[in-house]
Coordinates of C-alpha atoms in Angstrom, one line a residue:
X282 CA -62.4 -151.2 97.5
X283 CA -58.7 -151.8 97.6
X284 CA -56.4 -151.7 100.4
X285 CA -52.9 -152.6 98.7
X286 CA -51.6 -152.3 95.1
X287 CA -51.2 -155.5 93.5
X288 CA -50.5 -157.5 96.2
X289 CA -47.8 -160.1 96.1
X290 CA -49.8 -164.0 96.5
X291 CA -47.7 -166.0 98.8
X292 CA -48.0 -169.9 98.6
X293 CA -48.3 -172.7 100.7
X294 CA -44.0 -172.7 100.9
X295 CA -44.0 -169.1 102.5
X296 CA -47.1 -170.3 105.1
X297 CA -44.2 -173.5 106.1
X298 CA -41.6 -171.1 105.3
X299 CA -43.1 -168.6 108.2
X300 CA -44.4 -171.6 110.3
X301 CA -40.5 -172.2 111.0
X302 CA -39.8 -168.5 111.9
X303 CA -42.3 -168.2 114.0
X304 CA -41.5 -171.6 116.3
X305 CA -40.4 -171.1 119.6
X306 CA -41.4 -167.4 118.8
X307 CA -45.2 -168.2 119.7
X308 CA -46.9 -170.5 121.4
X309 CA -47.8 -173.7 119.6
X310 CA -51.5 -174.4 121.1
X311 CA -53.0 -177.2 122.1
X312 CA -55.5 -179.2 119.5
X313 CA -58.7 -180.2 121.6
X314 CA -61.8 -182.3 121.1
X315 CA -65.1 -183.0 123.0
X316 CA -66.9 -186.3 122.6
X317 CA -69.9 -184.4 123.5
X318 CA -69.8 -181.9 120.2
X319 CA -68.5 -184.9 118.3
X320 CA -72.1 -186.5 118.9
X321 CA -73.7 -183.3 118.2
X322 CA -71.9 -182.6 114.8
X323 CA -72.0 -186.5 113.9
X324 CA -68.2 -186.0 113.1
X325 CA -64.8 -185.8 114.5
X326 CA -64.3 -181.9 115.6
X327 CA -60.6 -180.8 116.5
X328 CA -60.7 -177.3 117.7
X329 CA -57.0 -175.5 117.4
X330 CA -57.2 -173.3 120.5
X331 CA -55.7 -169.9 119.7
X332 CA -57.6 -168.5 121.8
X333 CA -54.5 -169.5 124.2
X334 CA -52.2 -168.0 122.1
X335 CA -50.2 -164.8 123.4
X336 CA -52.2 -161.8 123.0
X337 CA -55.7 -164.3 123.2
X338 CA -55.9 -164.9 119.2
X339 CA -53.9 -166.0 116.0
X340 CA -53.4 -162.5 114.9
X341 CA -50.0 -163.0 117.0
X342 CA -48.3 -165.0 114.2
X343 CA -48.9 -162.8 111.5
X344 CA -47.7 -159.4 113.9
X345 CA -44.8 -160.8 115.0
X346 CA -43.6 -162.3 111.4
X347 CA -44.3 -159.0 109.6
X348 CA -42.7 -157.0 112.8
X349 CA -40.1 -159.1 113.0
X350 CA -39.1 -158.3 109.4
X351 CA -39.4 -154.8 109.6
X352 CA -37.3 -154.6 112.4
X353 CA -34.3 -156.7 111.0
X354 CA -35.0 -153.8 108.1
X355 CA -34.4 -151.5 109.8
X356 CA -37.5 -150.0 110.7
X357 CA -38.4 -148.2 114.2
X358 CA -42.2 -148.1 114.5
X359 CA -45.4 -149.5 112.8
X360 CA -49.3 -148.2 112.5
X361 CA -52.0 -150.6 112.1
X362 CA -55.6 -151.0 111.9
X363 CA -58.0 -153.4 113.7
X364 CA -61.2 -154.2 114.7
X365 CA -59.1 -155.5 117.8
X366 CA -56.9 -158.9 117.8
X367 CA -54.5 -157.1 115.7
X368 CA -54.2 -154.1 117.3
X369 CA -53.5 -155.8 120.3
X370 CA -50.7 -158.5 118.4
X371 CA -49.4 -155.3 116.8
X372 CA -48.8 -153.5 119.9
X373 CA -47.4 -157.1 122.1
X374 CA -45.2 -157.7 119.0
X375 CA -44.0 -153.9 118.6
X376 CA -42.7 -154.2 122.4
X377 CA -40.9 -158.2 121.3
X378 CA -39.0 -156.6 118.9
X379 CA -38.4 -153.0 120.2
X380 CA -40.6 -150.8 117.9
X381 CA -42.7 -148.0 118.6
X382 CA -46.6 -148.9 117.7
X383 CA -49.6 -147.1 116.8
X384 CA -53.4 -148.9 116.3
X385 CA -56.1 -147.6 115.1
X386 CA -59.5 -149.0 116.1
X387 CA -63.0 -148.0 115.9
X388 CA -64.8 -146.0 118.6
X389 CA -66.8 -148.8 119.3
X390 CA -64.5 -151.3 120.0
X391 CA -64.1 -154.2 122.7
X392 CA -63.1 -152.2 125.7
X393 CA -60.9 -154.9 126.5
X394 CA -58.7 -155.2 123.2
X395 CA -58.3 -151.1 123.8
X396 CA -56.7 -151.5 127.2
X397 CA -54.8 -155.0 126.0
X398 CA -53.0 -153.1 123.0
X399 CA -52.5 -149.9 125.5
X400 CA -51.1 -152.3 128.4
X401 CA -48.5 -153.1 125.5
X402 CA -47.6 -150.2 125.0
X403 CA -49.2 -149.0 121.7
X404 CA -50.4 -145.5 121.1
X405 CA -54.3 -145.7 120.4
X406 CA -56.0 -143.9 118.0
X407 CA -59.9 -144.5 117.8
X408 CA -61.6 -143.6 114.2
X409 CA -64.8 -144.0 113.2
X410 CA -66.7 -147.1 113.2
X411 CA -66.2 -148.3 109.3
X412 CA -62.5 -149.8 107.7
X413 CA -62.3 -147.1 105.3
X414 CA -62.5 -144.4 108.2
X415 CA -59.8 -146.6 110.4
X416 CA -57.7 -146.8 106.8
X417 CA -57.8 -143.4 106.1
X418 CA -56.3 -142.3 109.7
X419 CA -54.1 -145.3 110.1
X420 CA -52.8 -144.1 106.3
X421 CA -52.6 -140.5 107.8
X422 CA -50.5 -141.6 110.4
X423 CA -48.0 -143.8 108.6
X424 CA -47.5 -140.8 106.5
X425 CA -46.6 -138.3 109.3
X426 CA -44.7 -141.1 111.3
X427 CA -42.8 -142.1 108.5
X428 CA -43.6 -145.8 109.7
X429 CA -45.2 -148.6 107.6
X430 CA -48.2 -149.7 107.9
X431 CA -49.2 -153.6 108.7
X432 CA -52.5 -154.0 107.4
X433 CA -54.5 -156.7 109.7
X434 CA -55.7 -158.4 106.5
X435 CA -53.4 -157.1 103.2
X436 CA -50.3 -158.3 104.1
X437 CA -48.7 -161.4 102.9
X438 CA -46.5 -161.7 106.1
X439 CA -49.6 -161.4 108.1
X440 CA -51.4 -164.2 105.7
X441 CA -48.6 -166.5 105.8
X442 CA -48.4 -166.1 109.9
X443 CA -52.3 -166.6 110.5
X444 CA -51.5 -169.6 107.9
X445 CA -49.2 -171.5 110.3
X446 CA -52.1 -172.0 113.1
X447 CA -53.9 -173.7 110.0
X448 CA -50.8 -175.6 109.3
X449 CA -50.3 -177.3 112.6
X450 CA -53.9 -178.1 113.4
X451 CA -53.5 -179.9 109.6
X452 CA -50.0 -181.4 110.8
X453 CA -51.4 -182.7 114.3
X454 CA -54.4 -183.9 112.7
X455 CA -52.0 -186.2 110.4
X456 CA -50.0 -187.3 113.5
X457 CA -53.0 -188.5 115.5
X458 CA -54.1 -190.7 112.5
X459 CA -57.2 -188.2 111.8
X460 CA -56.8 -186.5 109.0
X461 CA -59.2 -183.1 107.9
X462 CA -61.6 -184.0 105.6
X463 CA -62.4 -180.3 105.8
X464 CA -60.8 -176.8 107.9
X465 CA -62.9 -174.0 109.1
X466 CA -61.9 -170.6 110.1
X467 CA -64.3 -167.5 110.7
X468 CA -63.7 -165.0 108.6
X469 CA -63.6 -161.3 108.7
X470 CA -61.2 -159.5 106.8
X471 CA -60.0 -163.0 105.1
X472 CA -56.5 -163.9 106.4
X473 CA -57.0 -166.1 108.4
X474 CA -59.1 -168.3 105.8
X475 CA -56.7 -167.3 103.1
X476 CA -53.8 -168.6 105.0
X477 CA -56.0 -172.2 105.8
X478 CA -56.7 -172.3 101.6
X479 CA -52.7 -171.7 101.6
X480 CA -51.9 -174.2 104.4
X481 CA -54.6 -176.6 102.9
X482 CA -53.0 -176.0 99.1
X483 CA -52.0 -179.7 97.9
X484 CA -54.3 -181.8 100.0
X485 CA -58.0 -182.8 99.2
X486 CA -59.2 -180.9 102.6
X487 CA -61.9 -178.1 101.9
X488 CA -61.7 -174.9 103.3
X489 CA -64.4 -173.2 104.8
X490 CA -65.3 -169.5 105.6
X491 CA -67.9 -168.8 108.6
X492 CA -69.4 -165.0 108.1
X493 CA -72.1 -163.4 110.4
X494 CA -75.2 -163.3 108.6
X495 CA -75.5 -159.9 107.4
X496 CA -71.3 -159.8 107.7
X497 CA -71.2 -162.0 105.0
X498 CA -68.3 -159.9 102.4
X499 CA -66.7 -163.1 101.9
X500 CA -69.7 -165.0 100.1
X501 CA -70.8 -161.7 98.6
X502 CA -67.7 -161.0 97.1
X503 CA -67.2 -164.7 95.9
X504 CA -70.5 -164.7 93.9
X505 CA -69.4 -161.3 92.2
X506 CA -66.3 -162.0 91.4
X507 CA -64.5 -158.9 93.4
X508 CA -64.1 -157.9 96.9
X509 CA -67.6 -156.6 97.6
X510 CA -68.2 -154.3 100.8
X511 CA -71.0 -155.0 103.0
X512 CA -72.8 -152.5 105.7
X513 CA -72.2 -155.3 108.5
X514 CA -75.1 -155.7 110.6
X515 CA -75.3 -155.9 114.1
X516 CA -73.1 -158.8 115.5
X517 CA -72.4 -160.6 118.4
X518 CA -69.2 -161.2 116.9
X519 CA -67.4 -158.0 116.8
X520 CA -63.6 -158.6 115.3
X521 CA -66.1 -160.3 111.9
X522 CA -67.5 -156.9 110.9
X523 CA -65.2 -155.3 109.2
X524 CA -66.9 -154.7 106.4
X525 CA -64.7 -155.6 102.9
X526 CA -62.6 -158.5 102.5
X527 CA -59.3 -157.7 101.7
X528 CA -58.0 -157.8 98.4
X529 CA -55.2 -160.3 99.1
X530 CA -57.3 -162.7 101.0
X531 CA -60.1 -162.4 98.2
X532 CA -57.3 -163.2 95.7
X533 CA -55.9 -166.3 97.3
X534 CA -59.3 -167.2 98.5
X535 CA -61.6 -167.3 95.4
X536 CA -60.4 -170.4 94.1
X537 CA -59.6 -172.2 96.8
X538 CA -62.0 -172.1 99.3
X539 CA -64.9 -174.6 99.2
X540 CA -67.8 -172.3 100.4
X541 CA -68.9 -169.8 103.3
X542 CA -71.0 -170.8 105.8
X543 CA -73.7 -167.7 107.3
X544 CA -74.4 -168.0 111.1
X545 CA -76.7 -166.0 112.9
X546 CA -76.1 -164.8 116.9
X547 CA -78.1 -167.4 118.3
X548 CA -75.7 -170.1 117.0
X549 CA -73.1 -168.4 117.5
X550 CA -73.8 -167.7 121.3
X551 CA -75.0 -171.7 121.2
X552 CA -71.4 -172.5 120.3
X553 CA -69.9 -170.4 122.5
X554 CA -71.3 -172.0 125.3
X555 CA -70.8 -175.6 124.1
X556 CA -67.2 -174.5 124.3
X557 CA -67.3 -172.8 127.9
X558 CA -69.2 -176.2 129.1
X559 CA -68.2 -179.0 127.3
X560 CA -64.1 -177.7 127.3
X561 CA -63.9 -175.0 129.3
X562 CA -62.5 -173.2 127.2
X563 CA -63.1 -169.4 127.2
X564 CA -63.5 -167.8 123.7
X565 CA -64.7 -164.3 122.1
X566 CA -67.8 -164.7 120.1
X567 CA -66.2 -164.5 116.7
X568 CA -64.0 -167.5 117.7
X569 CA -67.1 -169.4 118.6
X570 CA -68.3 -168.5 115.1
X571 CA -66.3 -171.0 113.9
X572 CA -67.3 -173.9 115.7
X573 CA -71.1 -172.4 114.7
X574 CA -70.0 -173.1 111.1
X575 CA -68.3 -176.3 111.8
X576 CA -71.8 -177.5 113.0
X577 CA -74.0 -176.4 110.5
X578 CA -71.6 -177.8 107.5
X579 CA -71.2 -181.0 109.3
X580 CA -75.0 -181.1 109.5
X581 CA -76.0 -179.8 106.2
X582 CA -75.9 -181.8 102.9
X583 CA -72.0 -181.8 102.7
X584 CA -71.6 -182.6 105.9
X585 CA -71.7 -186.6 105.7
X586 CA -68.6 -186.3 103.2
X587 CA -66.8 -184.7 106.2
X588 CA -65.5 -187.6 108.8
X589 CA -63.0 -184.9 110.7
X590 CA -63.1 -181.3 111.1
X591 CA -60.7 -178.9 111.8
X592 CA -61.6 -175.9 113.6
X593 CA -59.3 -172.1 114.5
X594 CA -60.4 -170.7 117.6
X595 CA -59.1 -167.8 116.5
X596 CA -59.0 -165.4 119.5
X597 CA -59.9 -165.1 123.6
X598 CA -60.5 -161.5 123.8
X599 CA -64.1 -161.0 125.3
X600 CA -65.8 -158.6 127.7
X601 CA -66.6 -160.0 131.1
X602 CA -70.2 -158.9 130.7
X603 CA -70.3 -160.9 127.7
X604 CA -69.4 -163.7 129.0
X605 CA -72.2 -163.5 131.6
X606 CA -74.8 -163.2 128.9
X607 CA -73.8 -165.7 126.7
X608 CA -73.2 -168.0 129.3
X609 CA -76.8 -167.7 130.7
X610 CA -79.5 -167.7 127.9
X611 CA -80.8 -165.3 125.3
X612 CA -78.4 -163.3 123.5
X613 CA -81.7 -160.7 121.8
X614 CA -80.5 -157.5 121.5
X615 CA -76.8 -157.8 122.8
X616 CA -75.3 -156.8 119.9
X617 CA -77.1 -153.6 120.1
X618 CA -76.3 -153.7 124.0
X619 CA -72.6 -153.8 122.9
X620 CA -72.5 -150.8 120.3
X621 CA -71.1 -153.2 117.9
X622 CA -73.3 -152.1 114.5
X623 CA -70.5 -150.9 112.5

């Protein structure tokens, strides 16, 4: 399935080159670490919180480095598709740099990220529940608008951006005399992972990709050689279903990343809460997905090569609903509570 037409790779230089741009632009977030999930993992974790970030995720620096481009372009509005996170980054970086906005998201998406990217300012347009049907009207859109269109995962402004949280958890790591043997980010269309293998590019630290089970496009696509589409399965994690890895990611991805790791709801929801107890730190599902991950590789038969791992909490977004039931036990059948079966 492709998105873009032979998209341009950008490098580790642009990820350091937009890491510079983007300082003082966005908030540089805080690197934390619990002794407690230390113990647990039997390794150093050091969890990037981006979850802090403006706009509750990551998907702020890629938005506002491809916005801020197209506005010193020229350009007066943008359209965009999202599962959520980048809608709502869209729609808060439209309003920074003084551009109209239009998001696309799926009928079944995160009440909350609908009414964060509306708050903004954005025009919302829901489409289907699959990222061809969102493509197709965001595509529809750009076309009668005469606007561009920032894809949330083929865009090498929006790689390079995502890149930079990846760059300064593997900068801060250096400064605090822990360096990453390893750097894990949850993936679902792939930026964010693509711009860790970029940020990572030069160094011996292996790159990771966390997927859903039954989400899992990433480590599909991987053993076949080609961005392979997935029906995503029911998911706790909504903003990891969206159902093809991009084809930019996939390129920079499928020879740099070390592996993908699968995690099921159950220790997703068990990370979740590690995080809400041991830091109190308040995360959406698909950021917990990544601590999930960290776990499992730190406790499966790579894991005793790993002395210190980094970790993206990529985004903050969640339903207060959700939070209650993750927060008190079981998590059977939520996803299906939560209309989140793409």
């Amino acid at each position: 399935m492709s998105r873009s037409h032979a998209p341009a790779l950008p490098d580790r230089a642009r990820v350091e080159e937009a890491a510079r741009w983007l300082s003082g632009r966005v908030v540089r977030t805080p690197v934390l670490n619990s002794p407690a999930i230390d113990r647990l993992a039997g390794a150093r974790i050091l969890l990037k919180a981006e979850n802090l970030q403006t706009g509750g995720s990551y998907k702020m620096r890629g938005a506002m480095l491809a916005l801020g481009r197209l506005a010193a372009a020229g350009h007066t509005g943008v359209v965009a598709q999202s599962t959520g996170n980048h809608a709502v980054a869209v729609a808060l970086a439209a309003r920074r740099h003084g551009l109209a906005a239009t998001v696309v998201l799926p009928v079944d998406a995160a009440p909350v990220k609908v009414a964060r990217a509306r708050a903004a300012g954005a025009r919302v347009v829901l489409a289907g529940t699959t990222v061809e049907e969102r493509l197709a009207a965001a595509r529809q859109l750009a076309a009668a608008d005469g606007h561009p269109l920032v894809d949330a995962y083929d865009h090498p402004d929006v790689v390079a951006g995502q890149g930079s949280a990846s760059l300064e958890l593997i900068e801060e790591a250096e400064r605090a005399g822990t360096p990453l043997d390893a750097l894990v980010l949850p993936v679902g269309g792939g930026g964010g992972v693509a711009g860790a293998c970029l940020a990572a590019a030069g160094t011996p630290i292996g790159v990771y990709g966390v997927e859903p089970v039954g989400c899992d496009s990433l480590a599909r696509s991987l053993a076949a050689g080609r961005p392979t589409p997935v029906v995503p399965a029911p998911t706790i994690a909504d903003g990891l279903r969206p159902g093809c890895v991009g084809d930019l990611p996939f390129a920079v991805a499928r020879d740099a990343v070390r592996g993908v790791v699968r995690v099921d709801d159950d220790a997703i929801a068990g990370a979740f809460r590690l995080l809400l107890l041991e830091l109190k730190v308040l995360v959406e599902p698909s950021g917990a997905a990544g601590l999930a991950g960290a776990l499992r590789l730190a406790g499966g038969p790579e894991g005793g090569r790993y002395r210190t791992v980094g970790v993206v909490l990529t985004g903050g977004n969640v339903e207060a609903d959700v939070v209650a039931r993750l927060a008190t036990g079981p998590v059977a059948d939520l996803a299906r509570m939560e209309g989140v079966a793409a």
